[in-house]
Amino acid sequence: MANIKSAKKRVIVNRTKAERNKAIRSEVKTSIKKVEAAVAAKDLSAAQAALKVATATIESACSKGVYHKNNAARKVSRVSKAVNSIA
């Protein structure tokens, strides 16, 4: 453990941010899995509803700096493509 006060604070702040980012990433993964499950079941209405939620979750994570904008765009594109494949 660090001895300097500012270094101790950085450790605490970094741990807090890592936990927050982990929770947000987990939420994104869960929403994507829900879309994929609806696509696998060929349920168009459920897939479209899940896509709307997943897109919002991904964009939110991007705006918070958890994902790079290109990474977020790629994720949105992939889930949209999956939903459009059953339409």
Backbone as JSON Lines, residues from 0, in Angstrom:
{"i":0,"aa":"M","n":[0.84,-1.19,0.0],"ca":[0.0,0.0,0.0],"c":[0.88,1.24,0.0]}
{"i":1,"aa":"A","n":[0.39,2.27,-0.69],"ca":[1.15,3.52,-0.8],"c":[1.21,4.25,0.54]}
{"i":2,"aa":"N","n":[2.24,5.05,0.72],"ca":[2.41,5.81,1.96],"c":[1.95,7.26,1.82]}
{"i":3,"aa":"I","n":[2.02,7.8,0.61],"ca":[1.66,9.2,0.4],"c":[0.15,9.32,0.29]}
{"i":4,"aa":"K","n":[-0.39,10.37,0.91],"ca":[-1.83,10.56,0.99],"c":[-2.49,10.6,-0.39]}
{"i":5,"aa":"S","n":[-1.9,11.34,-1.32],"ca":[-2.5,11.44,-2.66],"c":[-2.47,10.09,-3.38]}
{"i":6,"aa":"A","n":[-1.43,9.3,-3.15],"ca":[-1.33,7.97,-3.77],"c":[-2.38,7.03,-3.19]}
{"i":7,"aa":"K","n":[-2.62,7.16,-1.88],"ca":[-3.68,6.35,-1.25],"c":[-5.04,6.7,-1.85]}
{"i":8,"aa":"K","n":[-5.27,8.0,-2.06],"ca":[-6.53,8.44,-2.64],"c":[-6.68,7.89,-4.07]}
{"i":9,"aa":"R","n":[-5.59,7.94,-4.85],"ca":[-5.65,7.43,-6.23],"c":[-6.03,5.96,-6.24]}
{"i":10,"aa":"V","n":[-5.5,5.19,-5.3],"ca":[-5.82,3.76,-5.21],"c":[-7.32,3.58,-4.98]}
{"i":11,"aa":"I","n":[-7.84,4.35,-4.05],"ca":[-9.27,4.25,-3.71],"c":[-10.14,4.68,-4.89]}
{"i":12,"aa":"V","n":[-9.78,5.81,-5.5],"ca":[-10.56,6.34,-6.62],"c":[-10.52,5.37,-7.81]}
{"i":13,"aa":"N","n":[-9.33,4.84,-8.1],"ca":[-9.21,3.89,-9.21],"c":[-10.03,2.63,-8.98]}
{"i":14,"aa":"R","n":[-10.05,2.15,-7.73],"ca":[-10.84,0.97,-7.4],"c":[-12.33,1.26,-7.61]}
{"i":15,"aa":"T","n":[-12.78,2.43,-7.16],"ca":[-14.18,2.82,-7.29],"c":[-14.58,2.91,-8.77]}
{"i":16,"aa":"K","n":[-13.72,3.56,-9.56],"ca":[-14.01,3.7,-11.0],"c":[-14.02,2.34,-11.7]}
{"i":17,"aa":"A","n":[-13.1,1.46,-11.32],"ca":[-13.04,0.13,-11.93],"c":[-14.31,-0.66,-11.64]}
{"i":18,"aa":"E","n":[-14.81,-0.55,-10.41],"ca":[-16.05,-1.24,-10.04],"c":[-17.24,-0.7,-10.83]}
{"i":19,"aa":"R","n":[-17.28,0.63,-10.99],"ca":[-18.36,1.27,-11.75],"c":[-18.32,0.83,-13.2]}
{"i":20,"aa":"N","n":[-17.12,0.86,-13.79],"ca":[-16.96,0.46,-15.18],"c":[-17.33,-1.0,-15.39]}
{"i":21,"aa":"K","n":[-16.97,-1.85,-14.42],"ca":[-17.27,-3.28,-14.5],"c":[-18.78,-3.5,-14.49]}
{"i":22,"aa":"A","n":[-19.48,-2.76,-13.63],"ca":[-20.94,-2.88,-13.55],"c":[-21.59,-2.44,-14.86]}
{"i":23,"aa":"I","n":[-21.09,-1.36,-15.43],"ca":[-21.66,-0.85,-16.68],"c":[-21.4,-1.84,-17.82]}
{"i":24,"aa":"R","n":[-20.18,-2.38,-17.89],"ca":[-19.86,-3.37,-18.93],"c":[-20.73,-4.6,-18.8]}
{"i":25,"aa":"S","n":[-20.97,-5.03,-17.57],"ca":[-21.81,-6.2,-17.32],"c":[-23.24,-5.94,-17.79]}
{"i":26,"aa":"E","n":[-23.73,-4.74,-17.54],"ca":[-25.09,-4.36,-17.96],"c":[-25.21,-4.4,-19.49]}
{"i":27,"aa":"V","n":[-24.17,-3.92,-20.17],"ca":[-24.16,-3.93,-21.64],"c":[-24.18,-5.37,-22.15]}
{"i":28,"aa":"K","n":[-23.33,-6.22,-21.56],"ca":[-23.27,-7.62,-21.99],"c":[-24.61,-8.32,-21.79]}
{"i":29,"aa":"T","n":[-25.26,-8.04,-20.66],"ca":[-26.56,-8.65,-20.38],"c":[-27.6,-8.22,-21.41]}
{"i":30,"aa":"S","n":[-27.62,-6.93,-21.74],"ca":[-28.6,-6.44,-22.71],"c":[-28.35,-7.04,-24.09]}
{"i":31,"aa":"I","n":[-27.09,-7.23,-24.45],"ca":[-26.76,-7.84,-25.74],"c":[-27.19,-9.31,-25.76]}
{"i":32,"aa":"K","n":[-26.99,-10.0,-24.64],"ca":[-27.4,-11.41,-24.55],"c":[-28.91,-11.56,-24.68]}
{"i":33,"aa":"K","n":[-29.66,-10.59,-24.15],"ca":[-31.12,-10.62,-24.27],"c":[-31.55,-10.48,-25.72]}
{"i":34,"aa":"V","n":[-30.87,-9.62,-26.46],"ca":[-31.16,-9.46,-27.9],"c":[-30.85,-10.76,-28.62]}
{"i":35,"aa":"E","n":[-29.68,-11.34,-28.34],"ca":[-29.26,-12.58,-29.01],"c":[-30.21,-13.73,-28.71]}
{"i":36,"aa":"A","n":[-30.73,-13.76,-27.46],"ca":[-31.68,-14.82,-27.09],"c":[-32.98,-14.66,-27.87]}
{"i":37,"aa":"A","n":[-33.45,-13.43,-28.02],"ca":[-34.69,-13.17,-28.77],"c":[-34.49,-13.49,-30.25]}
{"i":38,"aa":"V","n":[-33.31,-13.2,-30.78],"ca":[-33.01,-13.52,-32.18],"c":[-32.97,-15.03,-32.37]}
{"i":39,"aa":"A","n":[-32.36,-15.73,-31.42],"ca":[-32.28,-17.2,-31.51],"c":[-33.66,-17.83,-31.46]}
{"i":40,"aa":"A","n":[-34.57,-17.21,-30.71],"ca":[-35.93,-17.71,-30.61],"c":[-36.81,-17.23,-31.77]}
{"i":41,"aa":"K","n":[-36.22,-16.4,-32.65],"ca":[-36.91,-15.82,-33.81],"c":[-38.16,-15.03,-33.4]}
{"i":42,"aa":"D","n":[-38.07,-14.33,-32.27],"ca":[-39.16,-13.5,-31.76],"c":[-38.85,-12.05,-32.13]}
{"i":43,"aa":"L","n":[-39.44,-11.59,-33.23],"ca":[-39.1,-10.28,-33.77],"c":[-39.47,-9.14,-32.83]}
{"i":44,"aa":"S","n":[-40.67,-9.17,-32.26],"ca":[-41.1,-8.06,-31.39],"c":[-40.23,-7.97,-30.13]}
{"i":45,"aa":"A","n":[-39.92,-9.12,-29.54],"ca":[-39.05,-9.11,-28.36],"c":[-37.64,-8.67,-28.71]}
{"i":46,"aa":"A","n":[-37.17,-9.09,-29.88],"ca":[-35.83,-8.71,-30.33],"c":[-35.74,-7.21,-30.56]}
{"i":47,"aa":"Q","n":[-36.77,-6.63,-31.15],"ca":[-36.76,-5.18,-31.4],"c":[-36.82,-4.4,-30.09]}
{"i":48,"aa":"A","n":[-37.61,-4.89,-29.14],"ca":[-37.69,-4.22,-27.84],"c":[-36.35,-4.32,-27.11]}
{"i":49,"aa":"A","n":[-35.74,-5.5,-27.15],"ca":[-34.45,-5.71,-26.51],"c":[-33.36,-4.89,-27.2]}
{"i":50,"aa":"L","n":[-33.47,-4.74,-28.52],"ca":[-32.51,-3.94,-29.28],"c":[-32.55,-2.49,-28.84]}
{"i":51,"aa":"K","n":[-33.74,-1.98,-28.63],"ca":[-33.9,-0.58,-28.2],"c":[-33.22,-0.36,-26.85]}
{"i":52,"aa":"V","n":[-33.44,-1.29,-25.93],"ca":[-32.82,-1.21,-24.6],"c":[-31.3,-1.35,-24.7]}
{"i":53,"aa":"A","n":[-30.85,-2.31,-25.5],"ca":[-29.41,-2.56,-25.65],"c":[-28.71,-1.36,-26.26]}
{"i":54,"aa":"T","n":[-29.31,-0.76,-27.27],"ca":[-28.72,0.41,-27.91],"c":[-28.58,1.55,-26.92]}
{"i":55,"aa":"A","n":[-29.62,1.77,-26.14],"ca":[-29.57,2.85,-25.13],"c":[-28.49,2.57,-24.09]}
{"i":56,"aa":"T","n":[-28.38,1.33,-23.67],"ca":[-27.37,0.94,-22.67],"c":[-25.96,1.14,-23.21]}
{"i":57,"aa":"I","n":[-25.75,0.73,-24.46],"ca":[-24.43,0.86,-25.08],"c":[-24.06,2.33,-25.26]}
{"i":58,"aa":"E","n":[-25.01,3.13,-25.74],"ca":[-24.74,4.56,-25.94],"c":[-24.45,5.25,-24.6]}
{"i":59,"aa":"S","n":[-25.16,4.83,-23.56],"ca":[-24.94,5.38,-22.23],"c":[-23.54,5.05,-21.74]}
{"i":60,"aa":"A","n":[-23.12,3.8,-21.95],"ca":[-21.77,3.39,-21.55],"c":[-20.71,4.16,-22.32]}
{"i":61,"aa":"C","n":[-20.98,4.44,-23.57],"ca":[-20.05,5.19,-24.41],"c":[-19.94,6.63,-23.91]}
{"i":62,"aa":"S","n":[-21.05,7.22,-23.55],"ca":[-21.03,8.61,-23.09],"c":[-20.32,8.75,-21.74]}
{"i":63,"aa":"K","n":[-20.32,7.68,-20.96],"ca":[-19.63,7.69,-19.66],"c":[-18.15,7.36,-19.79]}
{"i":64,"aa":"G","n":[-17.72,7.04,-21.01],"ca":[-16.31,6.78,-21.23],"c":[-15.88,5.35,-20.96]}
{"i":65,"aa":"V","n":[-16.84,4.46,-20.78],"ca":[-16.5,3.05,-20.53],"c":[-16.07,2.39,-21.83]}
{"i":66,"aa":"Y","n":[-16.74,2.73,-22.94],"ca":[-16.39,2.21,-24.26],"c":[-15.98,3.35,-25.17]}
{"i":67,"aa":"H","n":[-15.06,3.08,-26.07],"ca":[-14.69,4.03,-27.12],"c":[-15.87,4.12,-28.09]}
{"i":68,"aa":"K","n":[-16.04,5.25,-28.75],"ca":[-17.2,5.44,-29.62],"c":[-17.25,4.43,-30.76]}
{"i":69,"aa":"N","n":[-16.09,4.03,-31.3],"ca":[-16.09,3.05,-32.38],"c":[-16.49,1.66,-31.87]}
{"i":70,"aa":"N","n":[-16.06,1.34,-30.66],"ca":[-16.42,0.06,-30.04],"c":[-17.94,0.02,-29.82]}
{"i":71,"aa":"A","n":[-18.49,1.12,-29.32],"ca":[-19.94,1.19,-29.09],"c":[-20.69,1.08,-30.41]}
{"i":72,"aa":"A","n":[-20.2,1.78,-31.43],"ca":[-20.85,1.73,-32.75],"c":[-20.83,0.32,-33.31]}
{"i":73,"aa":"R","n":[-19.71,-0.39,-33.11],"ca":[-19.59,-1.76,-33.6],"c":[-20.58,-2.68,-32.9]}
{"i":74,"aa":"K","n":[-20.72,-2.51,-31.59],"ca":[-21.66,-3.34,-30.82],"c":[-23.1,-3.1,-31.28]}
{"i":75,"aa":"V","n":[-23.46,-1.82,-31.45],"ca":[-24.81,-1.47,-31.91],"c":[-25.06,-2.05,-33.29]}
{"i":76,"aa":"S","n":[-24.07,-1.92,-34.16],"ca":[-24.19,-2.44,-35.52],"c":[-24.42,-3.95,-35.54]}
{"i":77,"aa":"R","n":[-23.67,-4.65,-34.71],"ca":[-23.78,-6.11,-34.69],"c":[-25.13,-6.59,-34.18]}
{"i":78,"aa":"V","n":[-25.64,-5.96,-33.12],"ca":[-26.94,-6.4,-32.61],"c":[-28.06,-5.99,-33.56]}
{"i":79,"aa":"S","n":[-27.92,-4.83,-34.21],"ca":[-28.92,-4.39,-35.2],"c":[-28.96,-5.35,-36.38]}
{"i":80,"aa":"K","n":[-27.79,-5.75,-36.81],"ca":[-27.69,-6.69,-37.94],"c":[-28.35,-8.02,-37.58]}
{"i":81,"aa":"A","n":[-28.14,-8.47,-36.34],"ca":[-28.73,-9.73,-35.9],"c":[-30.26,-9.65,-35.9]}
{"i":82,"aa":"V","n":[-30.79,-8.53,-35.42],"ca":[-32.25,-8.35,-35.38],"c":[-32.8,-8.25,-36.79]}
{"i":83,"aa":"N","n":[-32.1,-7.54,-37.66],"ca":[-32.57,-7.39,-39.04],"c":[-32.52,-8.71,-39.81]}
{"i":84,"aa":"S","n":[-31.71,-9.65,-39.37],"ca":[-31.6,-10.94,-40.06],"c":[-32.86,-11.78,-39.89]}
{"i":85,"aa":"I","n":[-33.64,-11.51,-38.82],"ca":[-34.88,-12.29,-38.65],"c":[-36.11,-11.54,-39.14]}
{"i":86,"aa":"A","n":[-35.93,-10.27,-39.51],"ca":[-37.07,-9.45,-39.98],"c":[-37.54,-9.88,-41.34]}
